[in-house]
Amino acid sequence: MKYQGVIFDLDGVLCFTDKYHYKAWKAVADEIGVYFDEQINNRLRGVSRMDSLDIILERSTKSYSAEEKMQLAEKKNDLYRALLADMTPADLSDEVRDTLNALKKAGLKLAIGSSSKNTKFILERIGLNGFFDAISDGTNISRSKPDPQVFTMAAEFIALPPTACLVVEDAEAGIKAAIGGGFDSAGLGEAAACGKATYAMHSFKDLLGICL
Ligand code: BG6
Ligand code: MG
């Protein structure tokens, strides 16, 4: 096999939380009177919560203290988690579930590499709690994508060098992080279209052809 491990981004790859991020950020932006739309939301893909807030506040005429920013981010996260609570294992598609099972059965080590501090909560909601060999997420990193740290740590957790791992991403920031860390990458959506991924995928199950 070409790879011994696969590191998956979570949001936009295994499940679709964009609409919840959007709703929660939109409520916060509306409350402080800052313009926010789906296009700006697309720029938040793969970006940490605080960096996302900075992007949203680019449109603000007022400047916010670090403490005020923490409060806004906390408010967004409370709203976001209330929306996530509605997710169930039915939010994991059959295609993603079957592909993950086939990769695992083939003996590949599987890890998560996500900027989200809500990773474990989301994995529980969609029925993937305990499925992965390792989780590297927003709780163990100090630098957000496009820095490679989240993937480098995931590879360490599964005891493989970057060259033995494939990173799966939907965000250009994630593909840049993979490149920076010396990983091959497989892109979906925007990450497939950016022309920088090792493989451009049309669909999640394309991983079977790449890895097996
Ligand atoms: C990434 C999302 O997975 O996680 C970003 O693509 C999000 O949009 C980031 O900002 C951080 O998420 P959280 O759950 O820690 O606020
Ligand atoms: Mg993503």
mmCIF file of C-alpha atoms and ligand atoms in Angstrom:
data_model
loop_
_atom_site.group_PDB
_atom_site.id
_atom_site.type_symbol
_atom_site.label_atom_id
_atom_site.label_comp_id
_atom_site.label_asym_id
_atom_site.label_seq_id
_atom_site.Cartn_x
_atom_site.Cartn_y
_atom_site.Cartn_z
ATOM 1 C CA MET A 1 0.000 0.000 0.000
ATOM 2 C CA LYS A 2 1.180 3.500 -0.801
ATOM 3 C CA TYR A 3 0.375 4.867 2.703
ATOM 4 C CA GLN A 4 0.334 3.374 6.183
ATOM 5 C CA GLY A 5 -1.840 6.057 7.718
ATOM 6 C CA VAL A 6 -4.587 8.515 6.781
ATOM 7 C CA ILE A 7 -5.203 11.785 8.652
ATOM 8 C CA PHE A 8 -8.671 13.242 8.193
ATOM 9 C CA ASP A 9 -9.811 16.792 8.652
ATOM 10 C CA LEU A 10 -13.252 16.673 10.314
ATOM 11 C CA ASP A 11 -15.489 19.615 9.331
ATOM 12 C CA GLY A 12 -16.282 19.413 5.608
ATOM 13 C CA VAL A 13 -14.617 16.005 5.178
ATOM 14 C CA LEU A 14 -16.297 13.530 7.527
ATOM 15 C CA CYS A 15 -19.315 15.706 8.324
ATOM 16 C CA PHE A 16 -20.871 19.008 7.350
ATOM 17 C CA THR A 17 -20.906 21.612 10.087
ATOM 18 C CA ASP A 18 -20.520 24.699 7.834
ATOM 19 C CA LYS A 19 -24.192 25.597 8.182
ATOM 20 C CA TYR A 20 -23.984 25.474 11.988
ATOM 21 C CA HIS A 21 -20.800 27.576 12.054
ATOM 22 C CA TYR A 22 -22.579 30.031 9.755
ATOM 23 C CA LYS A 23 -25.755 30.272 11.882
ATOM 24 C CA ALA A 24 -23.804 30.780 15.089
ATOM 25 C CA TRP A 25 -21.385 33.385 13.665
ATOM 26 C CA LYS A 26 -24.282 35.144 11.906
ATOM 27 C CA ALA A 27 -26.171 35.533 15.209
ATOM 28 C CA VAL A 28 -23.060 37.028 16.854
ATOM 29 C CA ALA A 29 -22.328 39.315 13.880
ATOM 30 C CA ASP A 30 -25.956 40.514 13.781
ATOM 31 C CA GLU A 31 -25.858 41.286 17.481
ATOM 32 C CA ILE A 32 -22.821 43.558 17.098
ATOM 33 C CA GLY A 33 -24.068 44.983 13.774
ATOM 34 C CA VAL A 34 -21.284 43.570 11.573
ATOM 35 C CA TYR A 35 -22.022 42.423 8.021
ATOM 36 C CA PHE A 36 -21.527 38.670 7.527
ATOM 37 C CA ASP A 37 -22.545 36.384 4.684
ATOM 38 C CA GLU A 38 -21.925 32.859 3.327
ATOM 39 C CA GLN A 39 -18.984 34.066 1.258
ATOM 40 C CA ILE A 40 -17.194 35.378 4.341
ATOM 41 C CA ASN A 41 -18.142 32.112 6.074
ATOM 42 C CA ASN A 42 -16.269 30.194 3.338
ATOM 43 C CA ARG A 43 -13.082 32.010 4.365
ATOM 44 C CA LEU A 44 -13.409 30.492 7.858
ATOM 45 C CA ARG A 45 -12.952 26.923 6.628
ATOM 46 C CA GLY A 46 -10.070 25.259 8.476
ATOM 47 C CA VAL A 47 -9.319 28.465 10.390
ATOM 48 C CA SER A 48 -9.310 28.475 14.239
ATOM 49 C CA ARG A 49 -12.168 30.054 16.198
ATOM 50 C CA MET A 50 -10.209 33.183 17.218
ATOM 51 C CA ASP A 51 -8.741 33.654 13.724
ATOM 52 C CA SER A 52 -12.297 33.262 12.342
ATOM 53 C CA LEU A 53 -13.494 36.050 14.640
ATOM 54 C CA ASP A 54 -10.669 38.316 13.415
ATOM 55 C CA ILE A 55 -11.817 37.724 9.820
ATOM 56 C CA ILE A 56 -15.423 38.606 10.772
ATOM 57 C CA LEU A 57 -14.293 41.748 12.632
ATOM 58 C CA GLU A 58 -12.462 43.015 9.503
ATOM 59 C CA ARG A 59 -15.888 44.514 8.658
ATOM 60 C CA SER A 60 -16.284 46.206 12.040
ATOM 61 C CA THR A 61 -15.670 49.907 12.592
ATOM 62 C CA LYS A 62 -15.207 49.351 16.321
ATOM 63 C CA SER A 63 -12.110 47.711 17.753
ATOM 64 C CA TYR A 64 -12.525 45.005 20.379
ATOM 65 C CA SER A 65 -10.361 44.225 23.401
ATOM 66 C CA ALA A 66 -8.955 40.720 23.871
ATOM 67 C CA GLU A 67 -11.525 40.113 26.605
ATOM 68 C CA GLU A 68 -14.433 41.282 24.435
ATOM 69 C CA LYS A 69 -13.209 38.987 21.659
ATOM 70 C CA MET A 70 -13.087 36.043 24.077
ATOM 71 C CA GLN A 71 -16.685 36.783 25.065
ATOM 72 C CA LEU A 72 -17.832 36.933 21.427
ATOM 73 C CA ALA A 73 -16.046 33.657 20.628
ATOM 74 C CA GLU A 74 -17.580 32.032 23.685
ATOM 75 C CA LYS A 75 -21.051 33.205 22.694
ATOM 76 C CA LYS A 76 -20.551 31.789 19.199
ATOM 77 C CA ASN A 77 -19.353 28.486 20.605
ATOM 78 C CA ASP A 78 -22.353 28.166 22.948
ATOM 79 C CA LEU A 79 -24.717 28.727 20.014
ATOM 80 C CA TYR A 80 -22.684 26.370 17.816
ATOM 81 C CA ARG A 81 -22.684 23.553 20.386
ATOM 82 C CA ALA A 82 -26.438 23.893 20.879
ATOM 83 C CA LEU A 83 -26.821 23.355 17.111
ATOM 84 C CA LEU A 84 -24.349 20.430 17.112
ATOM 85 C CA ALA A 85 -26.467 18.730 19.771
ATOM 86 C CA ASP A 86 -29.023 18.016 17.011
ATOM 87 C CA MET A 87 -26.508 15.932 15.036
ATOM 88 C CA THR A 88 -26.945 12.155 15.132
ATOM 89 C CA PRO A 89 -25.193 9.141 13.546
ATOM 90 C CA ALA A 90 -27.553 9.737 10.586
ATOM 91 C CA ASP A 91 -25.386 12.793 9.793
ATOM 92 C CA LEU A 92 -22.550 10.433 8.868
ATOM 93 C CA SER A 93 -23.111 9.358 5.267
ATOM 94 C CA ASP A 94 -23.043 5.681 4.278
ATOM 95 C CA GLU A 95 -20.252 6.515 1.837
ATOM 96 C CA VAL A 96 -18.020 7.983 4.565
ATOM 97 C CA ARG A 97 -18.829 5.175 7.037
ATOM 98 C CA ASP A 98 -18.200 2.383 4.502
ATOM 99 C CA THR A 99 -14.973 3.971 3.219
ATOM 100 C CA LEU A 100 -13.593 4.467 6.736
ATOM 101 C CA ASN A 101 -14.404 0.851 7.602
ATOM 102 C CA ALA A 102 -12.706 -0.439 4.430
ATOM 103 C CA LEU A 103 -9.542 1.603 5.109
ATOM 104 C CA LYS A 104 -9.434 0.376 8.703
ATOM 105 C CA LYS A 105 -9.980 -3.234 7.624
ATOM 106 C CA ALA A 106 -7.048 -2.929 5.205
ATOM 107 C CA GLY A 107 -4.802 -2.160 8.187
ATOM 108 C CA LEU A 108 -4.281 1.569 7.715
ATOM 109 C CA LYS A 109 -3.924 3.678 10.846
ATOM 110 C CA LEU A 110 -6.592 6.374 10.892
ATOM 111 C CA ALA A 111 -6.306 9.717 12.691
ATOM 112 C CA ILE A 112 -8.107 13.038 12.929
ATOM 113 C CA GLY A 113 -6.301 16.337 12.194
ATOM 114 C CA SER A 114 -8.825 19.111 12.884
ATOM 115 C CA SER A 115 -8.555 22.730 14.091
ATOM 116 C CA SER A 116 -11.778 22.283 16.053
ATOM 117 C CA LYS A 117 -11.892 22.215 19.830
ATOM 118 C CA ASN A 118 -15.285 20.505 19.461
ATOM 119 C CA THR A 119 -13.834 17.474 17.650
ATOM 120 C CA LYS A 120 -14.577 14.884 20.337
ATOM 121 C CA PHE A 121 -18.114 16.212 20.835
ATOM 122 C CA ILE A 122 -18.804 16.020 17.073
ATOM 123 C CA LEU A 123 -17.329 12.504 16.789
ATOM 124 C CA GLU A 124 -19.628 11.405 19.620
ATOM 125 C CA ARG A 125 -22.648 12.982 17.950
ATOM 126 C CA ILE A 126 -22.034 11.187 14.636
ATOM 127 C CA GLY A 127 -21.233 7.832 16.245
ATOM 128 C CA LEU A 128 -17.460 7.789 15.623
ATOM 129 C CA ASN A 129 -16.409 8.000 19.238
ATOM 130 C CA GLY A 130 -13.466 5.610 19.740
ATOM 131 C CA PHE A 131 -13.168 4.779 16.035
ATOM 132 C CA PHE A 132 -9.871 6.573 15.296
ATOM 133 C CA ASP A 133 -6.389 5.481 16.369
ATOM 134 C CA ALA A 134 -5.557 9.072 17.360
ATOM 135 C CA ILE A 135 -7.083 12.534 17.533
ATOM 136 C CA SER A 136 -5.074 15.706 16.980
ATOM 137 C CA ASP A 137 -7.325 18.761 17.243
ATOM 138 C CA GLY A 138 -7.727 22.344 18.410
ATOM 139 C CA THR A 139 -7.090 21.267 21.997
ATOM 140 C CA ASN A 140 -3.489 20.107 21.435
ATOM 141 C CA ILE A 141 -2.139 22.724 19.025
ATOM 142 C CA SER A 142 -0.741 26.222 19.452
ATOM 143 C CA ARG A 143 -0.703 27.122 15.741
ATOM 144 C CA SER A 144 -3.667 26.806 13.374
ATOM 145 C CA LYS A 145 -3.718 25.631 9.719
ATOM 146 C CA PRO A 146 -2.017 26.551 7.350
ATOM 147 C CA ASP A 147 0.663 25.711 9.934
ATOM 148 C CA PRO A 148 1.316 21.926 9.711
ATOM 149 C CA GLN A 149 1.338 21.382 13.510
ATOM 150 C CA VAL A 150 -2.052 19.618 13.746
ATOM 151 C CA PHE A 151 -1.007 17.033 11.120
ATOM 152 C CA THR A 152 2.562 16.646 12.396
ATOM 153 C CA MET A 153 1.161 15.829 15.839
ATOM 154 C CA ALA A 154 -1.416 13.415 14.372
ATOM 155 C CA ALA A 155 1.409 11.539 12.590
ATOM 156 C CA GLU A 156 3.375 11.426 15.849
ATOM 157 C CA PHE A 157 0.335 10.070 17.693
ATOM 158 C CA ILE A 158 0.079 7.152 15.230
ATOM 159 C CA ALA A 159 3.886 6.765 15.213
ATOM 160 C CA LEU A 160 4.324 7.272 11.450
ATOM 161 C CA PRO A 161 6.502 9.706 9.484
ATOM 162 C CA PRO A 162 4.637 12.299 7.339
ATOM 163 C CA THR A 163 5.804 10.529 4.165
ATOM 164 C CA ALA A 164 3.815 7.422 5.193
ATOM 165 C CA CYS A 165 0.578 9.390 5.747
ATOM 166 C CA LEU A 166 -2.079 10.893 3.499
ATOM 167 C CA VAL A 167 -3.947 14.016 4.656
ATOM 168 C CA VAL A 168 -7.597 14.419 3.575
ATOM 169 C CA GLU A 169 -8.865 18.007 3.460
ATOM 170 C CA ASP A 170 -11.631 20.275 2.144
ATOM 171 C CA ALA A 171 -9.862 23.600 2.831
ATOM 172 C CA GLU A 172 -6.988 25.218 0.953
ATOM 173 C CA ALA A 173 -5.468 26.174 4.340
ATOM 174 C CA GLY A 174 -5.409 22.450 5.140
ATOM 175 C CA ILE A 175 -3.666 21.533 1.878
ATOM 176 C CA LYS A 176 -1.037 24.209 2.582
ATOM 177 C CA ALA A 177 -0.587 22.718 6.062
ATOM 178 C CA ALA A 178 -0.129 19.242 4.561
ATOM 179 C CA ILE A 179 2.464 20.535 2.088
ATOM 180 C CA GLY A 180 4.273 22.422 4.862
ATOM 181 C CA GLY A 181 4.499 19.229 6.924
ATOM 182 C CA GLY A 182 5.734 17.049 4.056
ATOM 183 C CA PHE A 183 2.476 15.084 3.643
ATOM 184 C CA ASP A 184 0.727 13.991 0.459
ATOM 185 C CA SER A 185 -2.842 15.264 0.410
ATOM 186 C CA ALA A 186 -6.224 14.415 -1.069
ATOM 187 C CA GLY A 187 -8.577 17.352 -1.554
ATOM 188 C CA LEU A 188 -12.360 17.612 -1.721
ATOM 189 C CA GLY A 189 -14.295 20.669 -2.936
ATOM 190 C CA GLU A 190 -12.262 23.887 -2.615
ATOM 191 C CA ALA A 191 -9.194 21.820 -1.666
ATOM 192 C CA ALA A 192 -9.552 19.771 -4.869
ATOM 193 C CA ALA A 193 -10.056 22.900 -6.967
ATOM 194 C CA CYS A 194 -7.054 24.837 -5.609
ATOM 195 C CA GLY A 195 -4.651 22.732 -7.700
ATOM 196 C CA LYS A 196 -2.228 22.180 -4.806
ATOM 197 C CA ALA A 197 -3.405 18.792 -3.492
ATOM 198 C CA THR A 198 -1.567 15.594 -4.505
ATOM 199 C CA TYR A 199 -4.965 14.106 -5.487
ATOM 200 C CA ALA A 200 -8.139 15.964 -6.449
ATOM 201 C CA MET A 201 -11.119 13.867 -5.318
ATOM 202 C CA HIS A 202 -14.682 14.020 -6.615
ATOM 203 C CA SER A 203 -16.053 11.943 -3.823
ATOM 204 C CA PHE A 204 -14.944 10.535 -0.448
ATOM 205 C CA LYS A 205 -14.851 6.950 -1.720
ATOM 206 C CA ASP A 206 -12.064 7.955 -4.161
ATOM 207 C CA LEU A 207 -9.810 7.294 -1.163
ATOM 208 C CA LEU A 208 -10.216 3.573 -1.799
ATOM 209 C CA GLY A 209 -8.546 3.926 -5.195
ATOM 210 C CA ILE A 210 -5.792 6.142 -3.769
ATOM 211 C CA CYS A 211 -4.971 4.048 -0.696
ATOM 212 C CA LEU A 212 -5.796 0.399 -1.430
HETATM 213 C C1 BG6 B 1 -12.478 23.909 11.624
HETATM 214 C C2 BG6 B 1 -13.553 24.632 10.839
HETATM 215 O O1 BG6 B 1 -12.597 22.539 11.473
HETATM 216 O O2 BG6 B 1 -12.582 24.226 13.010
HETATM 217 C C3 BG6 B 1 -13.474 26.137 11.122
HETATM 218 O O3 BG6 B 1 -13.372 24.390 9.459
HETATM 219 C C4 BG6 B 1 -13.563 26.383 12.618
HETATM 220 O O4 BG6 B 1 -14.495 26.803 10.432
HETATM 221 C C5 BG6 B 1 -12.461 25.605 13.327
HETATM 222 O O5 BG6 B 1 -13.427 27.773 12.896
HETATM 223 C C6 BG6 B 1 -12.503 25.775 14.844
HETATM 224 O O6 BG6 B 1 -13.663 25.162 15.342
HETATM 225 P P1 BG6 B 1 -14.163 25.198 16.824
HETATM 226 O O7 BG6 B 1 -15.143 24.055 16.875
HETATM 227 O O8 BG6 B 1 -12.985 24.971 17.712
HETATM 228 O O9 BG6 B 1 -14.781 26.520 17.055
HETATM 229 MG MG MG B 2 -12.460 21.253 6.903
#
